[in-house]
């Protein structure tokens, strides 16, 4: 077999290099086009690790937190720290909140030096857990301001937030939700479009209703076995070996066996969520007895001072 002449081989190599350079430039352009100017407000147990993951994806990030010291580690990591919500919104194309409740969201948007005016023509994403009705009312108010809105609470604890393993529960226009994938992909492993505005919030409450009831069931089952002189580790081994096995049990097994509950999802936040569930069920035509029981138990646990511990500390009530 004859080898091609040197000139032909050289031309072929040049063509390959040209294609490689074209591909690299195209890929680089695509990566840059996916980069976003993101403003993030709320740097607590969930927000701080989410921001680190946003920075890791190369997005421009501006942050704000009412307790300013919480923003310093992110400043050192490359984020810009805004002095006010308004300043943050001015610097961003997409603004995110991840805060405790709707009162905190309102304060950041509509309070003194709030973000609202600077959000005109931009997108606001609330990832906090709030009432579905609040999300719908907020969407209407933002629409009047010329602001696009998606409610996008998450499923997952601080551990999932650290690993960019959150499930994004998005409500709103599908095209708008899809356009936010560079953001959602930075903090989560899956985005679920739950329907129109408010349905992301509804899905979050449905998810946490199941979570609250499961936690109470596991706690009672563990206590039942312990009172019958079964070993804690043996109980957990059986639960994890059979049809009761779940990610939840896997995540909480060490806490329940050792009776130590460092917060991944604080119990006070679980109590807040079951209260939102109770408020939502009041507008529905059915009764939800398990949700009612969970509400009683989690609120009682908060009253006994367990609120800063993990939600699995519901076990301590028994």
Short mmCIF file of C-alpha atoms in Angstrom, two decimals:
data_model
loop_
_atom_site.label_atom_id
_atom_site.label_comp_id
_atom_site.label_asym_id
_atom_site.label_seq_id
_atom_site.Cartn_x
_atom_site.Cartn_y
_atom_site.Cartn_z
CA UNK A 1 0.00 0.00 0.00
CA UNK A 2 1.41 3.41 -1.03
CA UNK A 3 1.74 6.16 1.51
CA UNK A 4 0.17 9.50 0.57
CA UNK A 5 2.66 12.17 -0.49
CA UNK A 6 4.03 14.33 2.32
CA UNK A 7 2.14 17.41 1.13
CA UNK A 8 -1.19 15.56 1.19
CA UNK A 9 -0.55 14.27 4.72
CA UNK A 10 0.41 17.76 5.86
CA UNK A 11 -2.76 19.22 4.33
CA UNK A 12 -4.83 16.52 6.04
CA UNK A 13 -3.22 17.33 9.40
CA UNK A 14 -3.91 21.01 8.86
CA UNK A 15 -7.55 20.21 8.16
CA UNK A 16 -7.81 18.21 11.38
CA UNK A 17 -6.22 21.02 13.39
CA UNK A 18 -8.58 23.53 11.79
CA UNK A 19 -11.59 21.40 12.71
CA UNK A 20 -10.33 20.93 16.26
CA UNK A 21 -9.82 24.69 16.65
CA UNK A 22 -13.30 25.35 15.25
CA UNK A 23 -14.82 22.81 17.66
CA UNK A 24 -12.93 24.30 20.61
CA UNK A 25 -14.04 27.84 19.76
CA UNK A 26 -17.62 26.66 19.32
CA UNK A 27 -17.56 24.81 22.63
CA UNK A 28 -16.03 27.81 24.39
CA UNK A 29 -18.68 30.09 22.88
CA UNK A 30 -21.41 27.69 24.01
CA UNK A 31 -20.00 27.57 27.55
CA UNK A 32 -19.85 31.37 27.68
CA UNK A 33 -23.39 31.65 26.34
CA UNK A 34 -24.57 29.41 29.20
CA UNK A 35 -22.94 31.58 31.84
CA UNK A 36 -25.39 33.77 33.72
CA UNK A 37 -25.25 36.87 35.91
CA UNK A 38 -26.96 35.52 39.04
CA UNK A 39 -27.93 37.33 42.21
CA UNK A 40 -28.53 35.09 45.24
CA UNK A 41 -30.15 36.23 48.50
CA UNK A 42 -30.15 33.97 51.55
CA UNK A 43 -26.87 32.32 52.56
CA UNK A 44 -28.03 29.87 55.20
CA UNK A 45 -27.63 26.11 55.50
CA UNK A 46 -28.92 25.64 51.93
CA UNK A 47 -28.04 28.90 50.19
CA UNK A 48 -24.31 28.96 50.95
CA UNK A 49 -23.47 25.57 49.39
CA UNK A 50 -25.75 26.33 46.43
CA UNK A 51 -23.76 29.52 45.82
CA UNK A 52 -20.46 27.64 45.93
CA UNK A 53 -21.76 25.33 43.22
CA UNK A 54 -22.94 28.29 41.12
CA UNK A 55 -19.44 29.75 41.30
CA UNK A 56 -17.93 26.38 40.40
CA UNK A 57 -19.91 26.44 37.13
CA UNK A 58 -18.36 29.75 36.16
CA UNK A 59 -21.39 32.00 36.61
CA UNK A 60 -21.04 35.62 37.70
CA UNK A 61 -22.47 35.68 41.21
CA UNK A 62 -23.58 38.56 43.42
CA UNK A 63 -24.82 37.69 46.91
CA UNK A 64 -26.68 39.40 49.73
CA UNK A 65 -27.42 38.30 53.27
CA UNK A 66 -28.87 40.31 56.13
CA UNK A 67 -26.15 38.89 58.39
CA UNK A 68 -23.30 40.26 56.28
CA UNK A 69 -20.60 38.06 57.84
CA UNK A 70 -22.13 34.98 56.20
CA UNK A 71 -21.22 36.41 52.80
CA UNK A 72 -17.47 36.71 53.49
CA UNK A 73 -16.50 33.11 52.58
CA UNK A 74 -18.28 33.56 49.25
CA UNK A 75 -16.51 36.86 48.64
CA UNK A 76 -13.22 35.00 49.13
CA UNK A 77 -14.44 32.35 46.66
CA UNK A 78 -15.09 34.96 43.96
CA UNK A 79 -18.60 36.31 44.53
CA UNK A 80 -19.44 40.00 44.69
CA UNK A 81 -21.18 41.02 47.92
CA UNK A 82 -23.96 43.57 47.51
CA UNK A 83 -24.83 46.05 50.23
CA UNK A 84 -28.58 45.92 49.49
CA UNK A 85 -31.09 43.76 47.58
CA UNK A 86 -31.51 46.63 45.12
CA UNK A 87 -27.79 46.71 44.40
CA UNK A 88 -27.80 42.94 43.88
CA UNK A 89 -30.70 43.09 41.41
CA UNK A 90 -29.02 45.89 39.45
CA UNK A 91 -25.98 43.64 38.92
CA UNK A 92 -27.92 40.50 37.95
CA UNK A 93 -30.06 39.10 35.15
CA UNK A 94 -31.59 36.37 37.33
CA UNK A 95 -32.26 36.89 41.04
CA UNK A 96 -32.78 33.97 43.44
CA UNK A 97 -34.07 33.85 47.00
CA UNK A 98 -33.55 30.93 49.37
CA UNK A 99 -34.88 32.16 52.70
CA UNK A 100 -37.02 30.97 55.59
CA UNK A 101 -40.51 32.13 54.66
CA UNK A 102 -42.65 34.49 52.59
CA UNK A 103 -42.08 37.33 55.05
CA UNK A 104 -38.37 37.20 54.32
CA UNK A 105 -39.05 37.11 50.56
CA UNK A 106 -41.32 40.16 50.85
CA UNK A 107 -38.69 42.03 52.82
CA UNK A 108 -36.03 41.44 50.18
CA UNK A 109 -38.32 42.45 47.33
CA UNK A 110 -40.54 45.17 48.73
CA UNK A 111 -38.76 46.44 51.84
CA UNK A 112 -36.42 49.38 52.13
CA UNK A 113 -33.79 49.22 49.34
CA UNK A 114 -35.61 46.13 48.07
CA UNK A 115 -34.94 44.48 44.73
CA UNK A 116 -38.31 45.06 43.03
CA UNK A 117 -37.62 48.18 40.96
CA UNK A 118 -34.33 46.81 39.60
CA UNK A 119 -36.03 43.54 38.60
CA UNK A 120 -37.98 45.09 35.73
CA UNK A 121 -37.25 43.09 32.57
CA UNK A 122 -35.42 40.38 34.55
CA UNK A 123 -36.24 36.98 36.08
CA UNK A 124 -36.94 36.27 39.74
CA UNK A 125 -36.73 32.71 41.10
CA UNK A 126 -38.00 31.92 44.59
CA UNK A 127 -36.49 28.67 45.85
CA UNK A 128 -37.85 29.13 49.37
CA UNK A 129 -40.70 26.95 50.68
CA UNK A 130 -43.89 29.03 50.75
CA UNK A 131 -47.63 28.61 50.23
CA UNK A 132 -48.72 27.86 46.66
CA UNK A 133 -51.20 30.73 46.91
CA UNK A 134 -48.40 33.09 47.93
CA UNK A 135 -46.43 32.05 44.83
CA UNK A 136 -49.40 32.81 42.59
CA UNK A 137 -50.00 36.21 44.19
CA UNK A 138 -46.30 37.04 43.98
CA UNK A 139 -46.25 36.10 40.28
CA UNK A 140 -49.11 38.52 39.62
CA UNK A 141 -47.40 41.34 41.49
CA UNK A 142 -44.11 40.74 39.68
CA UNK A 143 -45.85 40.56 36.30
CA UNK A 144 -47.22 44.05 36.91
CA UNK A 145 -43.60 45.12 37.46
CA UNK A 146 -42.48 43.56 34.17
CA UNK A 147 -40.63 40.75 35.95
CA UNK A 148 -40.69 37.07 34.95
CA UNK A 149 -41.20 34.59 37.81
CA UNK A 150 -40.62 30.90 38.58
CA UNK A 151 -41.29 29.23 41.91
CA UNK A 152 -38.62 26.55 42.31
CA UNK A 153 -38.31 25.07 45.80
CA UNK A 154 -36.05 22.06 46.18
CA UNK A 155 -36.15 18.54 47.49
CA UNK A 156 -33.01 17.64 49.39
CA UNK A 157 -31.08 18.53 52.52
CA UNK A 158 -27.90 20.51 53.07
CA UNK A 159 -25.92 17.39 52.16
CA UNK A 160 -27.58 17.31 48.74
CA UNK A 161 -27.01 21.06 48.39
CA UNK A 162 -23.28 20.60 48.98
CA UNK A 163 -23.11 17.91 46.27
CA UNK A 164 -25.31 19.78 43.75
CA UNK A 165 -27.77 16.90 44.20
CA UNK A 166 -31.00 18.84 44.78
CA UNK A 167 -34.23 18.13 42.89
CA UNK A 168 -35.64 21.40 41.52
CA UNK A 169 -39.45 21.55 41.70
CA UNK A 170 -40.31 24.26 39.20
CA UNK A 171 -43.62 25.99 38.60
CA UNK A 172 -44.17 28.47 35.77
CA UNK A 173 -43.83 28.88 32.03
CA UNK A 174 -42.02 25.82 30.62
CA UNK A 175 -39.89 27.83 28.20
CA UNK A 176 -38.78 30.10 31.03
CA UNK A 177 -38.02 27.11 33.26
CA UNK A 178 -35.95 25.54 30.49
CA UNK A 179 -33.99 28.78 30.01
CA UNK A 180 -32.93 28.58 33.68
CA UNK A 181 -31.26 25.18 33.31
CA UNK A 182 -27.73 26.68 33.57
CA UNK A 183 -28.73 27.83 37.07
CA UNK A 184 -30.72 24.74 38.03
CA UNK A 185 -28.05 22.44 36.64
CA UNK A 186 -25.44 24.15 38.81
CA UNK A 187 -27.28 23.43 42.07
CA UNK A 188 -29.28 20.30 41.30
CA UNK A 189 -29.19 16.92 39.57
CA UNK A 190 -32.75 17.02 38.20
CA UNK A 191 -35.37 19.65 37.35
CA UNK A 192 -39.05 18.66 37.39
CA UNK A 193 -41.57 20.99 35.76
CA UNK A 194 -44.58 20.66 38.06
CA UNK A 195 -46.99 22.86 36.09
CA UNK A 196 -48.06 26.47 36.20
CA UNK A 197 -46.93 29.04 38.74
CA UNK A 198 -47.51 27.85 42.30
CA UNK A 199 -47.32 24.15 41.45
CA UNK A 200 -43.65 23.98 42.37
CA UNK A 201 -44.63 25.15 45.85
CA UNK A 202 -47.51 22.66 45.93
CA UNK A 203 -45.18 19.81 45.01
CA UNK A 204 -42.73 20.83 47.74
CA UNK A 205 -45.48 20.68 50.36
CA UNK A 206 -46.72 17.32 49.08
CA UNK A 207 -43.15 16.02 49.24
CA UNK A 208 -42.66 17.28 52.78
CA UNK A 209 -46.00 15.90 53.95
CA UNK A 210 -44.71 12.45 53.00
CA UNK A 211 -41.36 13.22 54.64
CA UNK A 212 -42.94 14.33 57.93
CA UNK A 213 -45.15 11.23 58.15
CA UNK A 214 -42.28 8.90 57.25
CA UNK A 215 -40.05 10.43 59.92
CA UNK A 216 -42.75 10.02 62.54
CA UNK A 217 -43.34 6.41 61.48
CA UNK A 218 -39.65 5.55 61.62
CA UNK A 219 -39.31 7.21 65.03
CA UNK A 220 -42.26 5.30 66.46
CA UNK A 221 -41.08 2.02 64.96
CA UNK A 222 -37.62 2.50 66.45
CA UNK A 223 -39.02 3.39 69.86
CA UNK A 224 -41.45 0.45 69.75
CA UNK A 225 -38.56 -1.94 69.13
CA UNK A 226 -36.33 -0.37 71.78
CA UNK A 227 -39.08 -0.63 74.39
CA UNK A 228 -39.38 -4.31 73.44
CA UNK A 229 -35.66 -4.78 74.21
CA UNK A 230 -34.46 -4.83 70.59
CA UNK A 231 -31.05 -3.41 69.75
CA UNK A 232 -31.12 -0.14 67.78
CA UNK A 233 -28.55 -1.27 65.24
CA UNK A 234 -30.44 -4.52 64.68
CA UNK A 235 -33.69 -2.64 64.09
CA UNK A 236 -31.98 -0.41 61.53
CA UNK A 237 -30.31 -3.38 59.85
CA UNK A 238 -33.69 -5.07 59.34
CA UNK A 239 -35.36 -1.89 58.09
CA UNK A 240 -32.56 -1.27 55.57
CA UNK A 241 -32.56 -4.90 54.40
CA UNK A 242 -36.24 -5.17 53.51
CA UNK A 243 -38.97 -3.30 51.66
CA UNK A 244 -38.77 -0.38 54.12
CA UNK A 245 -35.30 0.53 52.85
CA UNK A 246 -35.09 4.08 51.51
CA UNK A 247 -32.72 6.99 51.00
CA UNK A 248 -34.33 8.65 54.01
CA UNK A 249 -33.44 5.76 56.30
CA UNK A 250 -29.93 5.63 54.88
CA UNK A 251 -29.44 9.36 55.54
CA UNK A 252 -30.85 9.25 59.08
CA UNK A 253 -29.64 5.84 60.31
CA UNK A 254 -26.58 7.13 62.19
CA UNK A 255 -28.62 9.84 63.92
CA UNK A 256 -31.30 7.39 65.03
CA UNK A 257 -28.83 4.77 66.22
CA UNK A 258 -26.64 7.24 68.11
CA UNK A 259 -29.40 9.68 69.20
CA UNK A 260 -27.37 12.62 67.92
CA UNK A 261 -29.06 14.92 65.42
CA UNK A 262 -26.76 17.44 63.70
CA UNK A 263 -28.99 19.51 61.44
CA UNK A 264 -29.21 18.67 57.75
CA UNK A 265 -32.83 19.86 57.61
CA UNK A 266 -33.62 21.66 60.90
CA UNK A 267 -36.67 20.48 62.78
CA UNK A 268 -37.95 24.06 63.08
CA UNK A 269 -38.10 24.27 59.29
CA UNK A 270 -40.00 20.98 59.12
CA UNK A 271 -42.48 22.41 61.63
CA UNK A 272 -42.84 25.52 59.49
CA UNK A 273 -43.54 23.37 56.45
CA UNK A 274 -46.17 21.22 58.17
CA UNK A 275 -47.87 24.45 59.22
CA UNK A 276 -47.94 25.52 55.58
CA UNK A 277 -49.38 22.11 54.71
CA UNK A 278 -52.10 22.57 57.34
CA UNK A 279 -52.96 25.99 55.92
CA UNK A 280 -53.14 24.55 52.41
CA UNK A 281 -55.31 21.58 53.42
CA UNK A 282 -57.83 24.07 54.84
CA UNK A 283 -58.64 25.02 51.23
CA UNK A 284 -59.04 21.41 50.07
CA UNK A 285 -62.22 19.28 50.29
CA UNK A 286 -60.62 16.38 52.18
CA UNK A 287 -59.15 15.71 55.61
CA UNK A 288 -55.50 14.76 56.01
CA UNK A 289 -55.17 13.09 59.43
CA UNK A 290 -51.52 12.07 59.08
CA UNK A 291 -50.56 15.64 58.22
CA UNK A 292 -52.52 16.85 61.24
CA UNK A 293 -50.72 14.41 63.54
CA UNK A 294 -47.34 15.37 62.12
CA UNK A 295 -48.12 19.04 62.67
CA UNK A 296 -48.90 18.43 66.34
CA UNK A 297 -45.72 16.44 66.90
CA UNK A 298 -43.27 18.72 65.10
CA UNK A 299 -44.65 21.88 66.69
CA UNK A 300 -44.47 20.20 70.10
CA UNK A 301 -40.83 19.27 69.43
CA UNK A 302 -40.04 22.91 68.65
CA UNK A 303 -41.70 23.98 71.90
CA UNK A 304 -39.40 21.59 73.78
CA UNK A 305 -36.31 23.19 72.27
CA UNK A 306 -35.44 20.68 69.53
CA UNK A 307 -35.88 23.14 66.66
CA UNK A 308 -32.19 23.62 65.82
CA UNK A 309 -31.56 19.88 65.59
CA UNK A 310 -32.25 17.75 62.55
CA UNK A 311 -35.86 16.91 61.79
CA UNK A 312 -35.10 13.28 62.74
CA UNK A 313 -34.94 14.53 66.34
CA UNK A 314 -38.72 13.97 66.36
CA UNK A 315 -37.54 10.64 67.79
CA UNK A 316 -36.75 12.44 71.07
CA UNK A 317 -40.43 13.06 71.70
CA UNK A 318 -41.09 9.36 72.22
#
